[in-house]
Amino acid sequence: MGLNLTQKIIKAHLVDGVMEPGAEIGIRIDQTLTQDSTGTMAYLQLEAMGIERVKTKLSAAYIDHNMLQQGFENADDHKYIQTIASKYGIYFSRPGNGICHQVHLERFGVPGQSLLGSDSHTPTNGGIGMLAIGAGGMDVAVAMAGEPYYIIMPQVINVKLVGRLRPFVSAKDIILEVLRRLTVKGGVGKVIEYTGEGITGLSVPERATIANMGAELGATTSIFPSDEITRQFLAAQQRESAWVELSADADAEYEQVLTIDLTKLEPLTAKPHSPDNVVRVSEAGRIKVDQVAIGSCTNSSYQDLMRVARILKGRTVDAQVSLVISPGSKQVLTMLAENGALADLIAAGARILESGCGPCIGMGQAPASNAVSLRTFNRNFKGRCGTLSAGVYLVSPETAAVSALTGVLTDPRQLGLDVDLNIEMPDKFLVNDNMIIAPSSDSAEVEIVRGPNIKPFPRNKPLAEKLSGKVLIKVGDNITTDQIMPSDAKLLPYRSNIPYLAEFCLTPCNPEFPKRAKDYNGGIIVGGENYGQGSSREHAALAPLYLGVKAVLAKSFARIHRANLINSGIVPLVFVNLADYDQIQEFDLLFIDGLCEQIQKGNGMIVKNMTQNVEYELESMLTKKETDILLAGGKINLIRNKLN
Ligand code: MIC
Ligand code: SF4
């Protein structure tokens, strides 16, 4: 039996374990990336490991998330990351150079290599044929130190694309269709592999749009083959030598096959407040729009913004709409400036933001109260845009641009615009790496600059035999890390200050949570399905740790958040009987006896509800590695123990 592409790349990187679905495997990591909002923590952890230079083929540190610099905190973080990067052998992409995933695709991504990034949208580089996985900062730090990355061998789902997209229908609509079919938890424990003749009609950035939003499926990653289109993209980026041809064997097998006929696809939108709440734009009803935001790591490539410019050229944005555009990279922005498209955007009334994440992570452009915001981004979780009462609709750049003109959510085909949206990929991109700083060749010479905003990260103690605590909060399904550890313009500057952030932990679910945790000297969180979906921020584990949370009991967990909990020494347990979740109440006192022994034995775990005088069976589902991490009280303790 042949291998699919995921299996081929994993096989080439396998350093531990066997490639059987469900088994724990260790893979060699070729490249890493960090961004500023998870980077400070990752580099503090790297420092704690005591190595001198990173051991990867390439590591890059991007500044793209928080660039408002409304206080010294941000600038402190940037300086810290810049000096650490120089000292440890890491390329530093300066603020203004663009969004990590977009720049990485342009300048560093290599088909067939593995990439681990401290950002959940790292799979974007699956568009160029990389095995690109998002993880918590701690895991990325360990990979920089040359250690393998451990995952459960994923199942592979094949999405077969046939036919060609029709005008005004785009790559975003493909991934929205996948989300509609599979939902936000349909990809957990899986890799989504794209094949079929339909992919030959998609450029590398279009493939990257699709791979990017595989994160919203909860997937470990998504991947496209590396073909002639990939070669042309790399050649146009002056990196043809990085190209290798890669595809699945003809007789490869998959866990599940989904076929999407691109010819039949229509413009889609994900309605508030979940990326899988997908309907046809034409069937969404008449929705008045207050804001349109175009950009993010999903949709800010040269092709995307050229299409937007063609739609807007010679027209004016509706009087009731604020249109903001954040180009994905300096390369994209410069090319638009040189060919005049930028002037068309500005003339139409678009507000041009700097190249970075911007409104996608709530860094500015919070909509008005009860506003409707159309965004080409990837997440529309409640409150993420900075306004709790606003509703965000996720759409393609074409739908966004046309709706900005009409002032209502509009199927872009309906306006009957006579514009050619067939944007050829350039033979040559404008390559100028002057905003990427190579690391110093003399580490000893570089002094690390540590401003007052850089605080040490919290550490846990080795696991105790008895665990007891009150249920501090009980939440429902699909709780996001944006709810567990909110991020916006007010909080993002404090990503290296856990004590401050902890004051906001889980407050979107219950404003009392931090106070409760302090009053009861810590305790336990109870969650529903897919607890911790979304961002890779380990702050969603470190803040609870700081508040004394010892365990999270849930119906199921999102992959990255579960790993972050374990890395912090917080025990994640899964209900065997879902009825127990219904029965358990806030403030119940829970007790686990013989915790270490039960964890070492594996699986079944008895949790006593002292308040209700009943017992529950939960599963730990820990691998051997995860067991060791938990027993040590977190990954940093385990590594320290090893080094000593
Ligand atoms: C996001 O899109 O939520 C972020 C901000 O990029 C996060 C990382 C973070 O919280 O810093 C992610 O996706 O991992
Ligand atoms: Fe940045 Fe948004 Fe992409 Fe996260 S999803 S990396 S915040 S652009």
mmCIF file of C-alpha atoms in Angstrom, residues 460-464 550 562 565-573 595-596 599 605 620 622 624-635 637-638:
data_model
loop_
_atom_site.group_PDB
_atom_site.id
_atom_site.type_symbol
_atom_site.label_atom_id
_atom_site.label_comp_id
_atom_site.label_asym_id
_atom_site.label_seq_id
_atom_site.Cartn_x
_atom_site.Cartn_y
_atom_site.Cartn_z
ATOM 1 C CA ASN A 460 4.359 24.385 38.985
ATOM 2 C CA LYS A 461 5.318 21.827 41.632
ATOM 3 C CA PRO A 462 5.618 18.082 41.018
ATOM 4 C CA LEU A 463 2.207 16.414 41.023
ATOM 5 C CA ALA A 464 0.845 15.679 44.518
ATOM 6 C CA LYS A 550 -5.003 22.057 39.272
ATOM 7 C CA ARG A 562 -4.528 20.254 26.041
ATOM 8 C CA LEU A 565 -2.209 22.418 30.103
ATOM 9 C CA ILE A 566 0.032 19.376 30.407
ATOM 10 C CA ASN A 567 3.159 21.463 29.790
ATOM 11 C CA SER A 568 2.043 23.667 32.699
ATOM 12 C CA GLY A 569 1.400 20.684 34.958
ATOM 13 C CA ILE A 570 -2.411 21.057 34.953
ATOM 14 C CA VAL A 571 -4.216 17.701 34.683
ATOM 15 C CA PRO A 572 -6.678 17.421 31.742
ATOM 16 C CA LEU A 573 -9.341 14.757 32.275
ATOM 17 C CA LEU A 595 -3.365 10.821 41.635
ATOM 18 C CA CYS A 596 0.209 9.961 40.642
ATOM 19 C CA ILE A 599 -1.964 8.651 36.211
ATOM 20 C CA MET A 605 -9.441 7.842 37.001
ATOM 21 C CA SER A 620 -6.595 10.842 31.404
ATOM 22 C CA LEU A 622 -2.007 10.481 28.571
ATOM 23 C CA LYS A 624 4.089 8.097 28.353
ATOM 24 C CA LYS A 625 5.748 11.464 27.612
ATOM 25 C CA GLU A 626 2.736 13.412 28.849
ATOM 26 C CA THR A 627 2.628 11.328 32.035
ATOM 27 C CA ASP A 628 6.262 12.192 32.781
ATOM 28 C CA ILE A 629 5.595 15.899 32.171
ATOM 29 C CA LEU A 630 2.606 15.941 34.528
ATOM 30 C CA LEU A 631 4.384 14.005 37.260
ATOM 31 C CA ALA A 632 7.259 16.501 37.135
ATOM 32 C CA GLY A 633 4.801 19.400 37.432
ATOM 33 C CA GLY A 634 5.258 20.679 33.887
ATOM 34 C CA LYS A 635 7.658 20.488 31.001
ATOM 35 C CA ASN A 637 10.605 21.044 35.460
ATOM 36 C CA LEU A 638 11.072 17.830 33.496
#
